[in-house]
Structure formats: C-alpha cells, structure tokens
mmCIF file of C-alpha atoms in Angstrom:
data_model
loop_
_atom_site.group_PDB
_atom_site.id
_atom_site.type_symbol
_atom_site.label_atom_id
_atom_site.label_comp_id
_atom_site.label_asym_id
_atom_site.label_seq_id
_atom_site.Cartn_x
_atom_site.Cartn_y
_atom_site.Cartn_z
ATOM 1 C CA MET G 1 8.891 -8.664 3.294
ATOM 2 C CA ALA G 2 8.438 -12.241 4.420
ATOM 3 C CA ALA G 3 6.724 -15.092 2.553
ATOM 4 C CA SER G 4 5.642 -13.088 -0.496
ATOM 5 C CA PHE G 5 5.521 -12.817 -4.260
ATOM 6 C CA GLY G 6 5.851 -9.492 -6.086
ATOM 7 C CA ILE G 7 7.812 -6.247 -6.182
ATOM 8 C CA PHE G 8 8.093 -4.397 -2.878
ATOM 9 C CA VAL G 9 9.290 -0.915 -1.896
ATOM 10 C CA LEU G 10 11.174 -0.824 1.406
ATOM 11 C CA ALA G 11 13.085 1.657 3.482
ATOM 12 C CA GLU G 12 15.983 -0.232 5.061
ATOM 13 C CA LEU G 13 17.054 1.045 8.482
ATOM 14 C CA PRO G 14 20.705 2.051 8.672
ATOM 15 C CA GLY G 15 22.652 3.074 11.742
ATOM 16 C CA GLU G 16 21.980 2.396 15.384
ATOM 17 C CA ALA G 17 18.260 1.578 15.099
ATOM 18 C CA GLY G 18 18.937 -0.914 12.303
ATOM 19 C CA ALA G 19 21.696 -2.567 14.334
ATOM 20 C CA MET G 20 19.436 -2.783 17.387
ATOM 21 C CA VAL G 21 16.570 -4.306 15.363
ATOM 22 C CA ARG G 22 18.984 -6.790 13.763
ATOM 23 C CA GLU G 23 20.209 -7.850 17.227
ATOM 24 C CA ILE G 24 16.626 -8.487 18.386
ATOM 25 C CA GLN G 25 15.754 -10.371 15.190
ATOM 26 C CA GLN G 26 18.832 -12.586 15.503
ATOM 27 C CA ARG G 27 17.836 -13.457 19.049
ATOM 28 C CA PHE G 28 14.096 -14.006 18.517
ATOM 29 C CA ASP G 29 13.753 -14.832 14.791
ATOM 30 C CA PRO G 30 17.052 -15.871 13.147
ATOM 31 C CA LYS G 31 15.256 -16.834 9.921
ATOM 32 C CA LEU G 32 13.873 -13.310 9.484
ATOM 33 C CA ALA G 33 17.312 -11.855 10.299
ATOM 34 C CA ARG G 34 18.870 -13.986 7.534
ATOM 35 C CA LEU G 35 16.248 -13.162 4.897
ATOM 36 C CA THR G 36 15.972 -9.376 5.014
ATOM 37 C CA PRO G 37 17.720 -6.365 6.516
ATOM 38 C CA PRO G 38 15.753 -4.415 9.144
ATOM 39 C CA HIS G 39 13.275 -2.269 7.223
ATOM 40 C CA VAL G 40 9.898 -0.578 6.939
ATOM 41 C CA THR G 41 7.729 -1.798 4.052
ATOM 42 C CA LEU G 42 6.142 1.067 2.114
ATOM 43 C CA VAL G 43 4.595 -1.034 -0.673
ATOM 44 C CA GLY G 44 3.581 -4.662 -0.387
ATOM 45 C CA SER G 45 2.226 -5.479 3.050
ATOM 46 C CA SER G 46 -0.387 -2.856 3.913
ATOM 47 C CA GLY G 47 -2.071 0.097 2.220
ATOM 48 C CA VAL G 48 -1.286 -1.275 -1.218
ATOM 49 C CA GLY G 49 -0.110 -4.731 -2.190
ATOM 50 C CA ALA G 50 3.070 -5.650 -4.013
ATOM 51 C CA MET G 51 3.483 -4.730 -7.661
ATOM 52 C CA PRO G 52 3.138 -7.616 -10.148
ATOM 53 C CA THR G 53 6.473 -9.252 -10.935
ATOM 54 C CA ASP G 54 6.209 -8.301 -14.622
ATOM 55 C CA THR G 55 6.084 -4.547 -13.885
ATOM 56 C CA PRO G 56 8.977 -3.020 -15.889
ATOM 57 C CA VAL G 57 11.789 -1.812 -13.637
ATOM 58 C CA ALA G 58 12.208 1.308 -15.798
ATOM 59 C CA ARG G 59 8.564 2.217 -15.146
ATOM 60 C CA ILE G 60 8.997 1.805 -11.386
ATOM 61 C CA ARG G 61 12.182 3.904 -11.400
ATOM 62 C CA GLU G 62 10.484 6.609 -13.487
ATOM 63 C CA ALA G 63 7.653 6.827 -10.934
ATOM 64 C CA LEU G 64 9.794 6.702 -7.780
ATOM 65 C CA GLU G 65 12.680 9.001 -8.686
ATOM 66 C CA PRO G 66 10.667 12.272 -8.664
ATOM 67 C CA ILE G 67 8.944 11.234 -5.414
ATOM 68 C CA ALA G 68 12.306 10.515 -3.776
ATOM 69 C CA ALA G 69 13.822 13.736 -5.126
ATOM 70 C CA SER G 70 11.081 15.795 -3.448
ATOM 71 C CA THR G 71 10.977 13.845 -0.165
ATOM 72 C CA ALA G 72 13.341 14.801 2.642
ATOM 73 C CA PRO G 73 15.129 12.135 4.679
ATOM 74 C CA MET G 74 13.261 11.293 7.891
ATOM 75 C CA GLU G 75 14.211 10.628 11.481
ATOM 76 C CA LEU G 76 11.317 8.794 13.145
ATOM 77 C CA ALA G 77 10.589 7.348 16.573
ATOM 78 C CA LEU G 78 9.943 3.621 16.807
ATOM 79 C CA GLY G 79 7.083 2.764 19.155
ATOM 80 C CA LEU G 80 6.866 0.031 21.763
ATOM 81 C CA PRO G 81 6.740 -3.547 20.445
ATOM 82 C CA HIS G 82 3.267 -4.930 19.864
ATOM 83 C CA ARG G 83 1.842 -8.217 18.637
ATOM 84 C CA PHE G 84 -0.526 -8.252 15.678
ATOM 85 C CA MET G 85 -3.835 -9.690 16.834
ATOM 86 C CA GLN G 86 -4.261 -13.446 16.391
ATOM 87 C CA THR G 87 -0.687 -13.857 15.075
ATOM 88 C CA ASP G 88 2.795 -14.411 16.456
ATOM 89 C CA ILE G 89 4.094 -11.351 14.547
ATOM 90 C CA VAL G 90 5.690 -8.693 16.746
ATOM 91 C CA SER G 91 6.733 -5.327 15.369
ATOM 92 C CA LEU G 92 7.700 -1.778 16.255
ATOM 93 C CA PRO G 93 5.080 0.727 15.042
ATOM 94 C CA LEU G 94 5.829 4.126 13.528
ATOM 95 C CA ASP G 95 3.567 7.184 13.406
ATOM 96 C CA HIS G 96 0.602 6.361 11.131
ATOM 97 C CA ASN G 97 -0.010 9.995 10.199
ATOM 98 C CA GLY G 98 3.424 11.515 9.735
ATOM 99 C CA PRO G 99 5.806 11.921 6.788
ATOM 100 C CA LEU G 100 6.020 8.162 6.225
ATOM 101 C CA ARG G 101 2.281 8.065 5.456
ATOM 102 C CA ALA G 102 2.673 10.982 3.058
ATOM 103 C CA LEU G 103 5.465 9.114 1.273
ATOM 104 C CA HIS G 104 3.375 5.922 1.118
ATOM 105 C CA GLU G 105 0.374 7.856 -0.266
ATOM 106 C CA ARG G 106 2.481 9.493 -2.969
ATOM 107 C CA ILE G 107 3.784 6.106 -4.081
ATOM 108 C CA ALA G 108 0.265 4.616 -3.950
ATOM 109 C CA ARG G 109 -1.000 7.440 -6.236
ATOM 110 C CA SER G 110 1.978 7.228 -8.626
ATOM 111 C CA GLY G 111 0.116 5.275 -11.311
ATOM 112 C CA LEU G 112 2.073 2.074 -10.700
ATOM 113 C CA PRO G 113 0.065 -1.176 -10.614
ATOM 114 C CA PHE G 114 -0.471 -2.688 -7.160
ATOM 115 C CA LYS G 115 -2.151 -5.839 -5.959
ATOM 116 C CA GLN G 116 -4.964 -5.549 -3.424
ATOM 117 C CA ALA G 117 -3.848 -5.123 0.196
ATOM 118 C CA ARG G 118 -5.777 -6.770 3.013
ATOM 119 C CA PHE G 119 -4.926 -4.115 5.611
ATOM 120 C CA ARG G 120 -4.758 -0.332 5.778
ATOM 121 C CA PHE G 121 -1.278 1.213 5.880
ATOM 122 C CA THR G 122 0.337 0.493 9.233
ATOM 123 C CA PRO G 123 4.016 1.459 9.119
ATOM 124 C CA HIS G 124 6.134 -0.833 11.251
ATOM 125 C CA CYS G 125 9.426 -2.672 11.529
ATOM 126 C CA THR G 126 9.002 -6.407 12.133
ATOM 127 C CA LEU G 127 10.955 -7.948 15.000
ATOM 128 C CA SER G 128 9.631 -11.510 14.835
ATOM 129 C CA PHE G 129 7.618 -13.170 12.063
ATOM 130 C CA TYR G 130 8.260 -16.912 11.797
ATOM 131 C CA PRO G 131 8.462 -18.574 15.236
ATOM 132 C CA MET G 132 5.534 -19.437 17.458
ATOM 133 C CA LEU G 133 5.896 -17.493 20.690
ATOM 134 C CA THR G 134 5.566 -19.062 24.095
ATOM 135 C CA PRO G 135 4.054 -16.724 26.716
ATOM 136 C CA ALA G 136 7.495 -16.263 28.307
ATOM 137 C CA ARG G 137 9.169 -15.547 24.958
ATOM 138 C CA GLU G 138 6.411 -13.086 24.042
ATOM 139 C CA ARG G 139 6.827 -11.186 27.342
ATOM 140 C CA GLU G 140 10.577 -11.011 26.791
ATOM 141 C CA LEU G 141 10.184 -9.750 23.223
ATOM 142 C CA LEU G 142 7.530 -7.182 24.144
ATOM 143 C CA ALA G 143 9.866 -5.829 26.825
ATOM 144 C CA MET G 144 12.561 -4.944 24.255
ATOM 145 C CA ARG G 145 13.102 -1.282 23.370
ATOM 146 C CA VAL G 146 14.690 0.444 20.386
ATOM 147 C CA ASN G 147 15.241 4.015 21.516
ATOM 148 C CA ALA G 148 17.386 5.141 18.579
ATOM 149 C CA PRO G 149 15.448 6.887 15.784
ATOM 150 C CA ALA G 150 14.671 5.116 12.531
ATOM 151 C CA ILE G 151 16.522 6.914 9.760
ATOM 152 C CA ILE G 152 14.708 6.768 6.417
ATOM 153 C CA GLU G 153 17.027 8.111 3.729
ATOM 154 C CA ARG G 154 16.712 5.673 0.809
ATOM 155 C CA LEU G 155 14.096 3.489 -0.850
ATOM 156 C CA GLN G 156 14.932 -0.032 -1.973
ATOM 157 C CA VAL G 157 12.918 -1.906 -4.594
ATOM 158 C CA TYR G 158 12.986 -5.700 -4.236
ATOM 159 C CA LEU G 159 11.698 -8.542 -6.395
ATOM 160 C CA THR G 160 10.449 -11.369 -4.163
ATOM 161 C CA ARG G 161 9.570 -14.826 -5.435
ATOM 162 C CA ASP G 162 9.473 -17.135 -2.424
ATOM 163 C CA PRO G 163 11.092 -19.520 -1.764
ATOM 164 C CA GLN G 164 13.874 -17.916 -3.839
ATOM 165 C CA PRO G 165 15.919 -15.166 -2.154
ATOM 166 C CA SER G 166 14.725 -11.603 -2.709
ATOM 167 C CA LYS G 167 16.623 -9.598 -5.317
ATOM 168 C CA LEU G 168 17.408 -5.891 -4.981
ATOM 169 C CA LEU G 169 16.378 -4.230 -8.253
ATOM 170 C CA PHE G 170 17.514 -0.691 -7.435
ATOM 171 C CA GLU G 171 17.531 1.950 -4.731
ATOM 172 C CA VAL G 172 16.993 5.681 -4.754
ATOM 173 C CA ALA G 173 17.956 8.341 -2.209
ATOM 174 C CA LEU G 174 15.485 10.736 -0.585
ATOM 175 C CA THR G 175 16.975 14.109 -1.494
ATOM 176 C CA GLY G 176 14.212 16.635 -0.774
ATOM 177 C CA GLU G 177 14.804 19.694 1.369
ATOM 178 C CA LEU G 178 14.621 19.323 5.133
ATOM 179 C CA THR G 179 12.022 21.658 6.612
ATOM 180 C CA GLY G 180 12.775 21.286 10.341
ATOM 181 C CA SER G 181 15.790 22.050 12.477
ATOM 182 C CA ALA G 182 16.656 18.386 12.968
ATOM 183 C CA SER G 183 18.354 16.375 10.261
ATOM 184 C CA PRO G 184 18.824 12.624 9.994
ATOM 185 C CA GLY G 185 21.617 11.484 12.243
ATOM 186 C CA ALA G 186 21.240 14.471 14.539
ATOM 187 C CA ALA G 187 19.381 12.678 17.288
ATOM 188 C CA SER G 188 21.201 10.287 19.521
ATOM 189 C CA GLY G 189 19.709 7.028 20.686
ATOM 190 C CA THR G 190 20.413 4.583 23.400
ATOM 191 C CA SER G 191 21.148 0.911 23.200
ATOM 192 C CA THR G 192 18.636 -1.914 23.113
ATOM 193 C CA SER G 193 17.318 -2.588 26.600
ATOM 194 C CA ARG G 194 14.459 -4.170 28.449
ATOM 195 C CA ALA G 195 11.773 -2.104 30.116
#
C-alpha cells in the first residue's frame, strides 16, 4: 500500500510471520516499516485497482461483510523472496491459485467500483519498496526467510491519500467455517533466518 491514492483492502499479518516481516522491513526499508503494518493487499495493487476515494464506506462494508462471513480464516505459506522485474521491490509471494485468490475474486465481483489495475493478481507481502538495492544488499535480502505461516483472519479497509498517512476506515473478521483439519495458529513456524 505504498505511494497510492484510493481505498484499499488489506489483510494485515498478525503473529510470528508479521513480526518476522516487520523485522526485515525495519532492517531493509525503515520507511515502509513506518508507513504500513506487514500485510497482503487484496484490492489496490494487482487484479483490481483501488476504489475511488468517494466510494461510500457503508457501501464497502455492505459488500465485504457477507464475503468475510462466508470466508474461513487462512494459514498460508510465504514463498521465497523475489524481486519484481526491473524494480527494486522485493516481496514474499503467496499461492496464486489458493483461497486467497478466491477471496480476491469474490471481492472483485462484489459490484464495488475499482480503478484499472496494471497487473494480474499476484498475492505477496512486500519486504522492501523504497530504497535502491545494491547488489550486496539485494543478495542479503533475497537470502531472508519467513518460515512461519501467514495468518489471514481479518480484512482492513484503508483510505490512502499520499503524502498524508493512510487512515483505517474499518475492519471485518473472516468467520466462515474451516473445512480442513488445520486451523489458523495451529502450525508452528521458525524464526527469520538466512538461507
């Protein structure tokens, strides 16, 4: 949710994975660490663009609440860090075809207005956005690992009007029924390490 203008839907990362991502961000991109909590962007950066800033909050809540009520919390693996081509942006990818995509697609089809997105949906958690990376710094960042699962249990809706700070409009819990044997928080992770 960096350098933007509009209304975004995020899933902030609580727990061990969020703490590990925050530690990496503070080391490699302190500006990003100050601006936003560790998160996955569901609306605003890929797949669909941000909602216009004049979209009524009540309308957004009305669309998201039934989606959240029928979506179970998720425990997802974060992939190995990768650099977006021709940028200095480094992120941790998540499965493109799993439950996170289904959640994104449901929001995209909710009838809410969205700006045009330049890229197809690529779920990820950004580690470094602002600084230019030297080759040594890039190697060090790409060697970082977040082995704890990403827990997705709430959606946050933010109004962003750079350069002003982002404003949390509301959040909603994912309260759908779990269909597998694992539940969020059941898996244990390990600490941040280098490969």
